[in-house]
Coordinates of C-alpha atoms and ligand atoms in Angstrom, one line a residue:
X1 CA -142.2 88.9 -30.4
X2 CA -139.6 86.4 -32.1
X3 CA -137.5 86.8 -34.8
X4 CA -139.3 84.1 -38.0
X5 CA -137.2 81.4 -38.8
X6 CA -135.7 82.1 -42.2
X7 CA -135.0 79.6 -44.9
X8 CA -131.8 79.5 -46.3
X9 CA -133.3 79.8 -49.3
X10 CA -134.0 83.2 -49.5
X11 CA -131.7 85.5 -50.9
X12 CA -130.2 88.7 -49.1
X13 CA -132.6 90.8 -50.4
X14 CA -135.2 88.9 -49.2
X15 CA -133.7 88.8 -45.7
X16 CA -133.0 92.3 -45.6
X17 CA -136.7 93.3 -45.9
X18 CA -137.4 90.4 -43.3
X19 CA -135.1 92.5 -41.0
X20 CA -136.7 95.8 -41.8
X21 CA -140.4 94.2 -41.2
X22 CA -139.1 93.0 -38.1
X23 CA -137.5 96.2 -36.9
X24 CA -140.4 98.4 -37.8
X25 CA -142.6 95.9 -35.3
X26 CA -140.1 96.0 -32.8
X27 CA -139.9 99.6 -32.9
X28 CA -143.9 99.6 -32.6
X29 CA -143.1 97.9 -28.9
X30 CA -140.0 99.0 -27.7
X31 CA -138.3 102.5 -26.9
X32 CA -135.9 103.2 -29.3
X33 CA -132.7 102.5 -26.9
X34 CA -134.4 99.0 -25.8
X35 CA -131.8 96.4 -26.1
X36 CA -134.3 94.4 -27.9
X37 CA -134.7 97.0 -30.5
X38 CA -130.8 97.1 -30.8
X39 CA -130.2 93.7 -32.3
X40 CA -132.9 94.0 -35.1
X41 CA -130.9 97.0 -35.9
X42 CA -128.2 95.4 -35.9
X43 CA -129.5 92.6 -38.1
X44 CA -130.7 95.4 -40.8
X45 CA -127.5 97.0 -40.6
X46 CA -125.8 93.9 -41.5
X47 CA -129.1 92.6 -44.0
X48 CA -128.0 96.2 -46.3
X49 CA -123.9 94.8 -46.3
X50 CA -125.3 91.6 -47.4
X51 CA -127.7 92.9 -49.6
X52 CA -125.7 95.9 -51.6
X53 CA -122.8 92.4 -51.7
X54 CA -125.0 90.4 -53.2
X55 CA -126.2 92.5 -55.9
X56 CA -122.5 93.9 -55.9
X57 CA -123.7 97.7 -55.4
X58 CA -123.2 100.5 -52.4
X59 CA -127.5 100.8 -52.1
X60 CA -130.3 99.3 -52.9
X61 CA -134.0 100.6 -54.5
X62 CA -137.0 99.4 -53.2
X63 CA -140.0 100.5 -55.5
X64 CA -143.7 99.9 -54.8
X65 CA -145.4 99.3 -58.2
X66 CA -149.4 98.4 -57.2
X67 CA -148.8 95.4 -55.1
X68 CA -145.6 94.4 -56.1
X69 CA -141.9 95.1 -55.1
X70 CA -139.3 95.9 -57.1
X71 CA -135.7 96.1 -55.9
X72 CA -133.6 98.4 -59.0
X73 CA -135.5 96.7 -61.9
X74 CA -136.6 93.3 -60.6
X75 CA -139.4 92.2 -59.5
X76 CA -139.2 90.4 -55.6
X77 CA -141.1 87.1 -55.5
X78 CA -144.5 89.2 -53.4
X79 CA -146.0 86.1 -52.3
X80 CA -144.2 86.0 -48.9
X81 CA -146.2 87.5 -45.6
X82 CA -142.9 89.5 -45.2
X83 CA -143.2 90.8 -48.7
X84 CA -146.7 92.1 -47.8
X85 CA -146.0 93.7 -44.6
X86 CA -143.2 95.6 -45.7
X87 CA -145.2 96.9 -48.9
X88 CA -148.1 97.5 -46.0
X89 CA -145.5 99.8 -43.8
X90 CA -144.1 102.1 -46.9
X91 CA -147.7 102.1 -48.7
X92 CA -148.9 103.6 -45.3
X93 CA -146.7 105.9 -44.9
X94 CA -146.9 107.0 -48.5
X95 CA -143.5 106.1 -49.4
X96 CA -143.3 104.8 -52.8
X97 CA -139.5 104.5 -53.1
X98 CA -136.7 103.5 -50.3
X99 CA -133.3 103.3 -50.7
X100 CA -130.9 101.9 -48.5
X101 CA -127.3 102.8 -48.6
X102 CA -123.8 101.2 -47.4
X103 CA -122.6 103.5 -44.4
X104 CA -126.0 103.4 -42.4
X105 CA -125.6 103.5 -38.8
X106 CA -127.7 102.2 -36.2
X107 CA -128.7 105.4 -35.1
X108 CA -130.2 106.3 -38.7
X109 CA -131.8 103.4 -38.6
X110 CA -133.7 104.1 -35.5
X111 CA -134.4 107.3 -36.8
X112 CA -136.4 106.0 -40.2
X113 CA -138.0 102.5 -38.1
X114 CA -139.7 105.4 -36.0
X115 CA -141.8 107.1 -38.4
X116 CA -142.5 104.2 -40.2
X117 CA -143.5 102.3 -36.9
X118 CA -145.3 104.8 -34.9
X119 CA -146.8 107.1 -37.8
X120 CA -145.2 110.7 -39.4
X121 CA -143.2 111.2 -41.6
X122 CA -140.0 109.0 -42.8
X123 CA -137.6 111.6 -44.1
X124 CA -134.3 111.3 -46.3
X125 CA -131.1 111.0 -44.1
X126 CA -127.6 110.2 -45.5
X127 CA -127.6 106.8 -46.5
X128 CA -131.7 106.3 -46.6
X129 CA -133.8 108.3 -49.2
X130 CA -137.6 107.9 -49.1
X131 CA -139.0 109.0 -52.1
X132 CA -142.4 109.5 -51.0
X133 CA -145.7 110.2 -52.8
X134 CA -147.8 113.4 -53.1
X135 CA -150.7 112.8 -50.6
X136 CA -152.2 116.0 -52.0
X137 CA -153.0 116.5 -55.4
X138 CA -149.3 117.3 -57.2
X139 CA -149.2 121.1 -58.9
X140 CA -146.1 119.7 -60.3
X141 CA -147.5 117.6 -61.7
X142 CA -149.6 120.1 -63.6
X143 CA -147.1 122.4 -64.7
X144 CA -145.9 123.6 -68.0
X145 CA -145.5 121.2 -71.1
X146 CA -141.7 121.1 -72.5
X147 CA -140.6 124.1 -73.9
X148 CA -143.2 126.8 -72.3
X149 CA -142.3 129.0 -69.7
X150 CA -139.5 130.8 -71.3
X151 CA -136.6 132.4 -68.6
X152 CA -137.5 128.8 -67.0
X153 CA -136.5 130.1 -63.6
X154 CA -140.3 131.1 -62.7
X155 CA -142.8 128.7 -63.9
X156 CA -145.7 127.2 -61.8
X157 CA -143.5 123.8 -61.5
X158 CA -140.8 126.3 -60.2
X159 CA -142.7 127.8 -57.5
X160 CA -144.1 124.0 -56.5
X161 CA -140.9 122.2 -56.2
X162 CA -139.4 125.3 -53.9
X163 CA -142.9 124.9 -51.7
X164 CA -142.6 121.2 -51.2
X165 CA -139.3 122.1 -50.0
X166 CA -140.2 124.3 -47.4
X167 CA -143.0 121.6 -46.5
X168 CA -140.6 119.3 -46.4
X169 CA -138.2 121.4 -43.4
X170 CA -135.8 122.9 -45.7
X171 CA -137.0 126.7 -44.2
X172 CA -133.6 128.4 -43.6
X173 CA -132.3 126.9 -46.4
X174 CA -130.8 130.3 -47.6
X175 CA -129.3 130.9 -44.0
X176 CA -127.5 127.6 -44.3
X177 CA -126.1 128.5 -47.6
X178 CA -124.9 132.0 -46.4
X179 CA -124.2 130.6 -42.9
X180 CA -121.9 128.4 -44.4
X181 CA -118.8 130.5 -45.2
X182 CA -118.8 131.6 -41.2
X183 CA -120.0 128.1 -39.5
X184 CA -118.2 125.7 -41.9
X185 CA -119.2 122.3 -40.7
X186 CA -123.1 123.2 -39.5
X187 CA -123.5 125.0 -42.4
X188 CA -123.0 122.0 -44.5
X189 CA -124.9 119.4 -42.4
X190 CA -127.9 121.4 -43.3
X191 CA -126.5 121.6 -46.7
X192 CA -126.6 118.4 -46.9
X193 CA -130.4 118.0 -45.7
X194 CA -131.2 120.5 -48.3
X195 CA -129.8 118.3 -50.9
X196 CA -131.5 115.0 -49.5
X197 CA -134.7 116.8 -49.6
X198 CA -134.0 117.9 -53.5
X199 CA -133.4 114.4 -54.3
X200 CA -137.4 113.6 -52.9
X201 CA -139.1 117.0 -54.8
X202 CA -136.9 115.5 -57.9
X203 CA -138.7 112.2 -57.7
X204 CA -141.9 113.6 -57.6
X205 CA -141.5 115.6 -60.4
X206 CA -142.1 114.6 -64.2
X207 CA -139.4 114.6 -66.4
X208 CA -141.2 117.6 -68.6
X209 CA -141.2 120.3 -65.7
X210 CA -138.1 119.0 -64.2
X211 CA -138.6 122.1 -61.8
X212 CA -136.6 125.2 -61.2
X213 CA -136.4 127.5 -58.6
X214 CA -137.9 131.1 -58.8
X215 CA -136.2 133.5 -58.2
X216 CA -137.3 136.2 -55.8
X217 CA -134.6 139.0 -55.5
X218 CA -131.4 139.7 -56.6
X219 CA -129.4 139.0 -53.6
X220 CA -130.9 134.9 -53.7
X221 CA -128.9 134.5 -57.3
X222 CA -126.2 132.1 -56.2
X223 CA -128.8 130.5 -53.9
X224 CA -131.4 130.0 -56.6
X225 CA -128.8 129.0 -59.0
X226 CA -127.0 126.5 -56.8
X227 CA -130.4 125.0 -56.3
X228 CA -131.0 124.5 -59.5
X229 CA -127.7 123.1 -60.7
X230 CA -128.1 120.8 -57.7
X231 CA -131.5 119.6 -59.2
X232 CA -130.4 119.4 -62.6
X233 CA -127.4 117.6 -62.2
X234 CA -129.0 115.2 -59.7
X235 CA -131.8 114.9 -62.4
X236 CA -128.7 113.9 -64.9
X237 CA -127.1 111.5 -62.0
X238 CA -130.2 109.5 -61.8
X239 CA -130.7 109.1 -65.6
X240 CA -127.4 107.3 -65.6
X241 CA -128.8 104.6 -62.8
X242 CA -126.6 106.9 -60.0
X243 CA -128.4 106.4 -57.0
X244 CA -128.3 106.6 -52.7
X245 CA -125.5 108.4 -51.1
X246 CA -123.5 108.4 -54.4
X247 CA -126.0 110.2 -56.1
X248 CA -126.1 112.9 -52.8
X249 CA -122.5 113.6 -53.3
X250 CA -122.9 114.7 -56.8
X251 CA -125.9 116.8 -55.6
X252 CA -124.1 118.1 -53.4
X253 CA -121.0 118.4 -55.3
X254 CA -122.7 120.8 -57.6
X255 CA -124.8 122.8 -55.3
X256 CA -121.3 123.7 -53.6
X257 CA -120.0 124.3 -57.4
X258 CA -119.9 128.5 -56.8
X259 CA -119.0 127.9 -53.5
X260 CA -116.0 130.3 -54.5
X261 CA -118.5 133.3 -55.5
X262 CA -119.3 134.1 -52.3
X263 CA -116.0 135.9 -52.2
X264 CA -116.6 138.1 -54.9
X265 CA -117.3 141.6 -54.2
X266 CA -121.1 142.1 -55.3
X267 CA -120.2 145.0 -57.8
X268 CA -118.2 142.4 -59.7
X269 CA -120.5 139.6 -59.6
X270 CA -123.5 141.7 -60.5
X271 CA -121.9 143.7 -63.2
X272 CA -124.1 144.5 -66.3
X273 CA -122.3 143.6 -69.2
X274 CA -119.1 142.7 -69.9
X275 CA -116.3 142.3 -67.4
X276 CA -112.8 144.1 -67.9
X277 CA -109.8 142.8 -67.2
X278 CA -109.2 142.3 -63.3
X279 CA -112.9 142.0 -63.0
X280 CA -112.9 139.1 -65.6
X281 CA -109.8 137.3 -63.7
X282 CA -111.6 137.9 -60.1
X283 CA -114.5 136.0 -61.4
X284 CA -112.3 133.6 -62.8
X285 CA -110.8 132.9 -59.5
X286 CA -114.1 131.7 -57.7
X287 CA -113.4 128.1 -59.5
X288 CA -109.8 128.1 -57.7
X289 CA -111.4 129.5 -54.4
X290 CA -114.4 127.8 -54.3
X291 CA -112.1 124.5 -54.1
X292 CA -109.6 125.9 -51.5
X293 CA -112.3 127.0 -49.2
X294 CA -113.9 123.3 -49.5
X295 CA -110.9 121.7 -48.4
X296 CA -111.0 123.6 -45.2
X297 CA -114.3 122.4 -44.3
X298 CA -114.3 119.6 -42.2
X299 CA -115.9 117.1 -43.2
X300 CA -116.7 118.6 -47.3
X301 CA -116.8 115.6 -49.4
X302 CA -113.5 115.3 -51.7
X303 CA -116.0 115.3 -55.0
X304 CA -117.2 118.9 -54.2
X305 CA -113.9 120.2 -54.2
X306 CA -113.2 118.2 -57.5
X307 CA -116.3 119.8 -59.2
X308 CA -115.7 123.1 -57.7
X309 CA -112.6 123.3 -59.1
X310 CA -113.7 121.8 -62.6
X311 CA -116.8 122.9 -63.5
X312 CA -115.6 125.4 -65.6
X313 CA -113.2 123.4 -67.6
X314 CA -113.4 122.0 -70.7
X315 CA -114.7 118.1 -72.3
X316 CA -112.3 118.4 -74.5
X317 CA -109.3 119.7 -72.3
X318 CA -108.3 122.2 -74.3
X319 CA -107.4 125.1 -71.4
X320 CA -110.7 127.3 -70.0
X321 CA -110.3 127.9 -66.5
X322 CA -108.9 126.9 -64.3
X323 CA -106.0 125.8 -66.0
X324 CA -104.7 122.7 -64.4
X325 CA -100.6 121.9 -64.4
X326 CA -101.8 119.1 -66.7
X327 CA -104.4 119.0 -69.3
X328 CA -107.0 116.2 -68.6
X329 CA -110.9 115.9 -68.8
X330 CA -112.8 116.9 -65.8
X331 CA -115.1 114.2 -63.7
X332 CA -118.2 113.6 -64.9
X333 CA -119.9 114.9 -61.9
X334 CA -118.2 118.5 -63.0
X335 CA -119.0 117.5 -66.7
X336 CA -122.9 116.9 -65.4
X337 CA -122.3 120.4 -63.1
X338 CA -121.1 122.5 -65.9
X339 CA -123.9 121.6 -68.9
X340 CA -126.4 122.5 -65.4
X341 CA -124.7 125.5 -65.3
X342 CA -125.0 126.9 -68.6
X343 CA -128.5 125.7 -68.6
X344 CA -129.7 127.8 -65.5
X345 CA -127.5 130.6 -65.9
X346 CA -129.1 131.0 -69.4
X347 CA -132.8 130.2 -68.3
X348 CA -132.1 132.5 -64.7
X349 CA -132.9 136.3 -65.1
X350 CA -129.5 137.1 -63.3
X351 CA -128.8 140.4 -62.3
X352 CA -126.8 141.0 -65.2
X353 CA -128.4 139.7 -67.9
X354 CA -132.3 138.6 -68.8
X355 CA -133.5 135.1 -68.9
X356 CA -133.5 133.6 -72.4
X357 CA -135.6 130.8 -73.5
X358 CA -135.1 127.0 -72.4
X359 CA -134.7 126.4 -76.4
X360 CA -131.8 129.4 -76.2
X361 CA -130.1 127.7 -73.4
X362 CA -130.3 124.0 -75.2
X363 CA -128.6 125.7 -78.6
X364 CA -125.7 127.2 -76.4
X365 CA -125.4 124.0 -75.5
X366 CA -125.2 122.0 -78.7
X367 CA -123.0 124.5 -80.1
X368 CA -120.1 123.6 -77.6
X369 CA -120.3 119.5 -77.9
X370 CA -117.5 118.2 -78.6
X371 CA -115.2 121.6 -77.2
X372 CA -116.8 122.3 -74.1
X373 CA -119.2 119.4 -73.5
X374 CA -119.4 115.5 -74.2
X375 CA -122.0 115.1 -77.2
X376 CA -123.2 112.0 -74.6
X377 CA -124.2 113.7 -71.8
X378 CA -125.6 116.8 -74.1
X379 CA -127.6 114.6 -75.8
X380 CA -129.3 113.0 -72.8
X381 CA -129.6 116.1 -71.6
X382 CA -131.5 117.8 -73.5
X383 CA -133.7 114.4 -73.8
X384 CA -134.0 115.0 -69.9
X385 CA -135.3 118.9 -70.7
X386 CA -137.3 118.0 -73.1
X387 CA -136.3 121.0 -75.6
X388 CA -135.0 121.5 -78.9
X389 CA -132.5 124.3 -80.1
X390 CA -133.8 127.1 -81.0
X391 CA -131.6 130.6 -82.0
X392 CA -128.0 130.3 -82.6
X393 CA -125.9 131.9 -79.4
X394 CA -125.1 135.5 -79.5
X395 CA -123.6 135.9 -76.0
X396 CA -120.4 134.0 -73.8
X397 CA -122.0 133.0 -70.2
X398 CA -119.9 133.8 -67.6
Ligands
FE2_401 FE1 -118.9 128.9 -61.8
FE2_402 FE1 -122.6 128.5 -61.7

């Protein structure tokens, strides 16, 4: 097969999905170490630098609305054979949503062309995310309306966004997360899957039962909650136009965000009812230790230490905790962590203390803007949950 001439007309968009087309044909008729394979790879690895320069980003969104393509907002120009195929490939594979990222290596790239040449499954990697669509009918899609379900952690949209996870390859998800205080770098590798594969149950999911994990015992607390925050604060991310591997280090960032807990002796951290003294400062600690123990993971990304440190810091940086040598704001991926925090630890039946309602959780909330949160990011927040306030707070949330 020969590489089609292209026009110097087109722009690097256009090229880079000429590349892809190609690759994903070449990849039909050549082992995936056959030199001929190598230099389309090559050509789509350049095709994304090109691409994510021109439109002056680090990724790039490919959408497939009906017959069209739609690269972030804008419509491509369809008309081209190129155009067709590569909506062809995606549409057969069921993927309705591909972004390419800055940082993809030729060995990633292999690893999506196979799928999509040879048939299975294309599945998130680091710097590709395939948002694909439900081939069976969705139950997320049928779950609760805004504001049912109170104690949020258990609700049919819950239980469906956990199963497509397992469907999806994320089994031992739990292990990793437990796995990863003893084997520090291969526990986070498959952390790091498990966060790709949140960001493709998140775009399957409506904004109304933006889902969250049940919880099935005690012990799967942090777990369920770090899940949870994860999804949450990715679902927060992507409302701000955060996308591709940026968008997977805040996910991950905030999964990681009570990293520090799993230090804490269990008759501390399950405590019913109020903590005393040296309990109270050993729970305060996990924000301190959750960001030393990052930074001797290899490879930990520096925002997780960032929002492990911060998450439980204050918008207005008036001292909580930790108390930093100098007072400043924290990032807004820990800003985005902490108001996913509150949320789920409020919603969450943990095991000391009852879920409360989703509306509950939204007036904790609104009562700290300004103090403990930024009124922006509350407010398109609770847009995202789709809940208004209900009872004023009557209790602190650890
Ligand atoms: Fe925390
Ligand atoms: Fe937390």
């Amino acid at each position: 097969m020969t590489e089609p001439a292209i026009p110097g007309a087109l722009s690097a968009v256009d090229r880079l999905v000429v590349s892809l087309v190609a690759g994903i044909n070449m990849r039909a008729l050549y082992g995936s170490e056959h030199p001929a394979l190598a230099s389309h790879v090559d050509r789509i690895l350049e095709g994304v630098s090109a691409a994510c320069q021109e439109r002056q980003q680090d990724s790039l969104t490919f959408l497939v609305v009906g017959q069209d393509l739609v690269v972030e907002t804008q419509p491509l120009r369809t008309g081209s054979l190129y155009h067709q195929q590569f909506i062809r490939a995606l549409t057969r594979r069921g993927v309705e949503r591909l972004t390419v990222a800055l940082g993809l290596d030729a060995e990633e790239c292999v690893r999506f062309l196979t799928p999509m040449a040879l048939g299975g499954v294309p599945l998130s990697t680091r710097y590709i995310t395939v948002g694909r669509v439900e081939l069976q009918p969705s139950v997320i899609e049928e779950g609760p309306g805004p504001g049912t379900g109170a104690g949020g952690g258990a609700g049919p949209g819950g239980d469906s966004a956990i199963e497509s996870l397992t469907a999806q390859g994320v089994d031992g998800a739990r292990d990793a997360f437990t796995e990863f205080r003893t084997d520090r770098r291969g526990g986070l590798v498959r952390l790091e899957q498990v966060v790709w594969s949140l960001m493709d149950a998140l775009q399957r999911a409506t904004r109304e039962i933006l889902p969250l994990a049940p919880l099935k015992t005690h012990d799967d607390y942090t777990f369920v909650h770090s899940v949870n925050v994860s999804l949450l604060t990715l679902a927060q991310a992507r409302s701000f136009g955060i996308e591709g591997a940026r968008l997977h280090a805040i996910g991950l960032a905030a999964f990681l965000h009570d990293i520090g807990k799993l230090k804490i002796p269990l008759e501390v951290l399950n405590k019913p009812g109020k903590l005393e003294g040296d309990e109270w400062r050993i729970m305060m600690g996990h924000a301190q230790e959750g960001a030393t123990h990052l930074c001797g993971v290899e490879g930990s990304h520096p925002l997780a230490i960032l929002v492990a440190y911060e998450h439980h810091m204050r918008h207005d940086g008036q001292p909580n905790y930790p108390v930093p040598r100098i007072g400043r704001r924290p990032t807004l991926a820990s800003q985005m962590t902490s108001i996913s925090d509150v949320y789920d630890a409020i919603c969450t039946t943990r095991p000391y203390a009852k879920a409360r309602s989703r509306q509950f959780a939204v007036s904790v909330l609104t009562e700290r803007v300004g103090t403990f949160h930024s009124p922006a990011l509350i407010a398109n927040f609770v847009r995202m949950v789709g809940v208004t306030p209900a009872d004023p707070p009557d209790e602190p949330t650890r």
